[in-house]
Amino acid sequence: MIPELRTFVVAARTESFAATAKAIGVTQSAISAQIRRLEEEFGYDLFERTGRSVTLTAAGSRILCQVEDILSAFEALRGASHLKPETELLRVGAISTAQTSLLAPAIAGLHLELPDLKVRIVPGTSMSLLDRLDAGELDAALIVRPPFGLMPYMQWHPVVQQDYVMVVPAHVEGADWRQILEGQPFIRYDSRSFGGRTLDRFLRTQGLSPHEVIETEDLHTILQMVANNMGCSIVPYIFAVSVVPNIRILPLGDQKIVRDVGVMTLRGRMTEGCKALIRYLEEASRSNMPPQ
């Protein structure tokens, strides 16, 4: 079944059985036959056929990463006798706000130390990545610390504690964040995310009910909206906050709230690559502190 799985991956990338046949070096009918065998074995369709092109079905998209992992595991088993000890695949889930500010520089350092290490980055929300880690689909998840108790088989590795700050359009005057919040439209950091829940609790305890106009989980989108004079927001400080033009940053004074960002792993499954990644993430976090 390994040849059929390889064919499935190539077809998913090329979206063409003809291109797949050319890449593998067999006939197009042979490719079609291999895919049919897989679909019969799995019991569901993997591709939608439209003329000369093919696209993954929802079921095909769901299993693509798993198939790639199976093939990687197969290659590792086949070459286990001569592989270097550090040669491995590290599957890392990461929330969007940590990918550019923390993960990218960390992986750059990691690659210099372990050049043979292959890293696969899987984007997602903290909750979805936690679920994928629990299912064994990830080796590590760079997420916001969950606001509930951890399972005993999970281990939390803190990386950085990020202060929340108010961001306002540059032309908005004043230093009283409460007064600005009352007078400006409010762009809310999604209350369904872990970080958003922290903000939601803060607003409730402060007795504040801002005039919400938009709610989104993507902090980069929030910053662009504030820069375009659509309102103000309260967000965790990430590097992008300091470089987006046309915004001004206001601290929340004594009313300090934070979110903890770190790496979640499964106990007993920490590879050397994962340990090194956490070390480089900690180094990258030092350049992501808010201005005093």
Coordinates of C-alpha atoms in Angstrom, one line a residue:
M1 CA 0.0 0.0 0.0
I2 CA 3.0 2.3 0.3
P3 CA 3.2 3.0 -3.5
E4 CA -0.5 4.0 -3.5
L5 CA 0.1 6.3 -0.5
R6 CA 3.0 8.0 -2.3
T7 CA 0.8 8.4 -5.4
F8 CA -1.9 10.0 -3.3
V9 CA 0.5 12.6 -1.9
V10 CA 1.9 13.5 -5.3
A11 CA -1.6 13.8 -6.8
A12 CA -2.7 16.0 -3.9
R13 CA 0.2 18.4 -4.6
T14 CA -0.1 18.5 -8.4
E15 CA -4.0 18.2 -8.5
S16 CA -3.6 16.3 -11.8
F17 CA -3.3 12.5 -12.4
A18 CA -1.5 13.3 -15.7
A19 CA 1.2 15.3 -13.9
T20 CA 1.4 12.7 -11.2
A21 CA 1.9 10.0 -13.8
K22 CA 4.7 12.1 -15.4
A23 CA 6.4 12.7 -12.0
I24 CA 6.3 9.0 -11.0
G25 CA 7.0 7.6 -14.4
V26 CA 3.9 5.4 -15.0
T27 CA 0.8 5.7 -17.1
Q28 CA -2.2 7.8 -16.1
S29 CA -4.4 4.8 -16.0
A30 CA -2.0 3.2 -13.5
I31 CA -2.3 6.3 -11.3
S32 CA -6.1 6.1 -11.5
A33 CA -6.0 2.5 -10.6
Q34 CA -3.8 3.1 -7.5
I35 CA -6.1 5.9 -6.3
R36 CA -9.2 3.6 -6.8
R37 CA -7.5 0.9 -4.7
L38 CA -6.9 3.3 -1.9
E39 CA -10.5 4.6 -2.0
E40 CA -11.8 1.1 -1.9
E41 CA -9.6 0.2 1.0
F42 CA -10.5 3.3 3.0
G43 CA -14.2 3.3 2.0
Y44 CA -14.5 6.9 0.9
D45 CA -13.5 9.2 -2.0
L46 CA -10.2 10.9 -1.8
F47 CA -10.4 13.2 -4.9
E48 CA -13.1 15.1 -6.8
R49 CA -12.6 14.6 -10.6
T50 CA -13.2 17.7 -12.7
G51 CA -12.1 17.4 -16.3
R52 CA -8.3 17.0 -16.3
S53 CA -7.8 18.3 -12.8
V54 CA -8.5 16.7 -9.4
T55 CA -8.9 18.2 -6.0
L56 CA -8.9 16.6 -2.6
T57 CA -12.3 15.9 -0.9
A58 CA -12.8 16.9 2.7
A59 CA -11.9 13.4 3.7
G60 CA -8.7 13.5 1.6
S61 CA -7.6 16.8 3.1
R62 CA -8.1 15.4 6.6
I63 CA -5.8 12.4 6.1
L64 CA -3.1 14.1 4.0
C65 CA -0.9 15.0 7.0
Q66 CA -1.3 11.5 8.4
V67 CA -0.3 9.9 5.1
E68 CA 2.8 12.0 5.0
D69 CA 3.6 11.0 8.5
I70 CA 3.2 7.3 7.6
L71 CA 5.5 7.7 4.6
S72 CA 8.1 9.5 6.7
A73 CA 7.9 6.8 9.3
F74 CA 8.3 4.1 6.6
E75 CA 11.4 5.8 5.2
A76 CA 12.8 6.2 8.7
L77 CA 12.3 2.4 9.4
R78 CA 13.8 1.4 6.0
G79 CA 16.9 3.5 6.6
A80 CA 17.2 3.2 10.3
S81 CA 20.6 1.4 10.1
H82 CA 22.4 4.3 8.6
L83 CA 20.4 7.4 9.7
K84 CA 22.2 9.8 11.9
P85 CA 20.7 9.9 15.5
E86 CA 19.5 13.5 15.0
T87 CA 17.7 12.9 11.8
E88 CA 14.0 13.1 12.6
L89 CA 10.8 14.9 11.7
L90 CA 9.6 17.5 14.3
R91 CA 5.9 18.3 13.9
V92 CA 5.2 21.7 15.6
G93 CA 1.8 23.3 15.9
A94 CA 1.9 27.1 16.4
I95 CA -0.7 29.8 16.8
S96 CA -0.5 32.6 14.2
T97 CA 0.9 35.3 16.6
A98 CA 3.8 33.1 17.5
Q99 CA 4.9 32.0 14.1
T100 CA 6.7 35.1 12.9
S101 CA 7.8 36.6 16.2
L102 CA 8.9 33.4 18.0
L103 CA 8.9 30.3 15.8
A104 CA 10.7 31.7 12.7
P105 CA 13.8 33.0 14.5
A106 CA 13.9 29.9 16.8
I107 CA 13.8 27.5 13.8
A108 CA 16.6 29.5 12.2
G109 CA 18.8 28.8 15.2
L110 CA 17.6 25.2 15.4
H111 CA 18.6 24.6 11.7
L112 CA 22.1 25.7 12.4
E113 CA 22.5 23.3 15.3
L114 CA 20.6 20.4 13.7
P115 CA 20.8 20.8 10.0
D116 CA 19.4 17.3 9.3
L117 CA 16.3 17.9 11.4
K118 CA 13.1 18.4 9.3
V119 CA 10.5 20.6 10.9
R120 CA 6.8 20.6 9.8
I121 CA 4.8 23.7 11.0
V122 CA 1.1 23.2 11.5
P123 CA -1.0 26.4 12.0
G124 CA -4.1 26.5 14.2
T125 CA -5.8 27.9 17.3
S126 CA -4.5 26.9 20.7
M127 CA -7.5 24.6 21.3
S128 CA -7.3 22.8 17.9
L129 CA -3.5 22.3 18.3
L130 CA -4.0 20.9 21.8
D131 CA -6.4 18.4 20.4
R132 CA -3.9 17.4 17.6
L133 CA -1.2 17.0 20.2
D134 CA -3.4 14.8 22.3
A135 CA -4.2 12.7 19.2
G136 CA -0.5 12.2 18.5
E137 CA -0.5 14.3 15.3
L138 CA 2.0 16.8 16.7
D139 CA 5.2 16.5 18.7
A140 CA 4.9 20.0 20.3
A141 CA 2.4 22.8 20.3
L142 CA 3.3 26.5 20.7
I143 CA 0.2 27.9 22.2
V144 CA -1.4 30.1 24.9
R145 CA -1.5 28.2 28.2
P146 CA -5.0 26.7 28.6
P147 CA -7.2 28.3 31.3
F148 CA -8.0 24.8 32.6
G149 CA -6.1 22.0 34.3
L150 CA -3.7 20.0 32.2
M151 CA -4.0 16.2 31.6
P152 CA -1.3 14.4 33.7
Y153 CA 0.3 13.1 30.5
M154 CA 0.9 16.6 29.2
Q155 CA 3.8 18.9 30.1
W156 CA 3.9 22.7 29.9
H157 CA 7.1 24.5 29.0
P158 CA 6.8 28.3 29.5
V159 CA 8.4 30.5 26.9
V160 CA 7.2 34.1 27.4
Q161 CA 4.7 36.0 29.3
Q162 CA 3.1 38.7 27.2
D163 CA 1.5 41.9 28.6
Y164 CA -1.7 43.1 27.2
V165 CA -1.6 46.7 25.9
M166 CA -4.1 49.1 24.3
V167 CA -3.5 50.0 20.7
V168 CA -5.1 53.1 19.2
P169 CA -4.9 55.0 15.9
A170 CA -1.9 57.4 16.1
H171 CA -4.1 60.5 15.8
V172 CA -6.1 59.6 18.9
E173 CA -4.9 61.8 21.8
G174 CA -4.9 61.1 25.5
A175 CA -3.2 58.7 27.9
D176 CA -6.2 57.4 29.8
W177 CA -7.0 54.0 28.2
R178 CA -10.4 53.8 30.0
Q179 CA -11.5 57.1 28.5
I180 CA -10.4 56.1 25.1
L181 CA -12.1 52.7 25.4
E182 CA -15.4 54.5 26.2
G183 CA -15.1 56.9 23.3
Q184 CA -13.8 54.7 20.5
P185 CA -15.2 51.7 18.6
F186 CA -13.7 48.5 20.1
I187 CA -12.1 45.7 18.0
R188 CA -12.3 42.6 20.2
Y189 CA -9.7 39.9 20.4
D190 CA -11.8 36.8 19.9
S191 CA -13.3 35.8 23.3
R192 CA -13.4 32.1 22.2
S193 CA -9.6 31.9 22.1
F194 CA -7.6 31.2 25.3
G195 CA -6.0 34.7 25.1
G196 CA -9.4 36.3 24.3
R197 CA -10.9 34.7 27.4
T198 CA -8.3 36.3 29.5
L199 CA -9.3 39.7 28.1
D200 CA -13.0 38.9 28.4
R201 CA -12.6 38.2 32.2
F202 CA -10.6 41.4 32.6
L203 CA -13.2 43.6 31.0
R204 CA -16.0 42.0 33.1
T205 CA -14.0 42.5 36.4
Q206 CA -13.4 46.1 35.4
G207 CA -17.1 46.6 34.7
L208 CA -16.3 47.7 31.2
S209 CA -18.7 47.2 28.2
P210 CA -17.0 48.7 25.2
H211 CA -18.9 49.4 21.9
E212 CA -17.8 46.3 19.9
V213 CA -17.8 46.6 16.2
I214 CA -15.6 43.6 15.1
E215 CA -14.3 40.4 16.8
T216 CA -11.5 38.3 15.4
E217 CA -8.8 35.9 16.6
D218 CA -6.1 37.2 14.2
L219 CA -4.0 39.9 16.0
H220 CA -2.4 41.0 12.8
T221 CA -5.8 41.8 11.3
I222 CA -6.7 43.7 14.5
L223 CA -3.5 45.8 14.2
Q224 CA -4.3 46.7 10.6
M225 CA -7.8 47.7 11.5
V226 CA -6.6 50.0 14.2
A227 CA -4.0 51.5 11.9
N228 CA -6.9 52.2 9.4
N229 CA -8.8 54.2 12.1
M230 CA -11.5 51.6 12.6
G231 CA -11.2 51.8 16.4
C232 CA -9.1 50.7 19.4
S233 CA -8.2 47.3 20.8
I234 CA -6.6 45.6 23.7
V235 CA -4.2 42.9 22.6
P236 CA -1.2 40.9 23.9
Y237 CA 2.1 42.6 23.0
I238 CA 3.8 40.9 20.1
F239 CA 6.6 42.2 17.9
A240 CA 4.2 43.3 15.2
V241 CA 2.7 45.9 17.6
S242 CA 5.9 47.9 17.6
V243 CA 6.3 48.0 13.8
V244 CA 2.8 48.6 12.4
P245 CA 2.6 52.2 11.4
N246 CA -0.1 54.6 12.4
I247 CA -0.8 53.1 15.8
R248 CA 0.0 54.2 19.3
I249 CA 0.6 51.8 22.3
L250 CA -0.8 52.6 25.7
P251 CA 0.0 50.5 28.8
L252 CA -2.9 49.5 31.0
G253 CA -1.2 50.9 34.1
D254 CA -1.8 49.1 37.3
Q255 CA -4.5 46.9 35.6
K256 CA -1.9 44.5 34.2
I257 CA -3.1 41.4 32.4
V258 CA -0.9 38.9 30.7
R259 CA -1.1 35.7 28.7
D260 CA 1.4 32.8 29.0
V261 CA 2.8 31.4 25.7
G262 CA 4.7 28.2 25.8
V263 CA 5.2 24.7 24.4
M264 CA 3.0 21.8 25.3
T265 CA 4.4 18.3 24.8
L266 CA 3.4 14.8 25.9
R267 CA 5.4 13.5 28.8
G268 CA 8.1 11.0 28.0
R269 CA 8.2 11.9 24.3
M270 CA 10.7 14.8 24.2
T271 CA 13.2 14.4 21.5
E272 CA 16.5 16.3 21.4
G273 CA 15.1 18.4 18.5
C274 CA 12.1 19.4 20.6
K275 CA 14.3 20.3 23.6
A276 CA 16.5 22.4 21.3
L277 CA 13.5 24.2 19.8
I278 CA 12.2 25.2 23.2
R279 CA 15.7 26.6 24.1
Y280 CA 15.7 28.7 20.9
L281 CA 12.1 29.9 21.5
E282 CA 13.2 31.2 24.9
E283 CA 16.0 33.1 23.2
A284 CA 13.6 34.6 20.6
S285 CA 11.2 35.6 23.4
R286 CA 13.7 38.1 24.8
S287 CA 13.3 40.3 21.7
N288 CA 9.5 40.4 22.1
M289 CA 9.3 42.4 25.3
P290 CA 7.1 45.5 25.2
P291 CA 8.7 48.9 25.4
Q292 CA 9.0 50.5 28.9

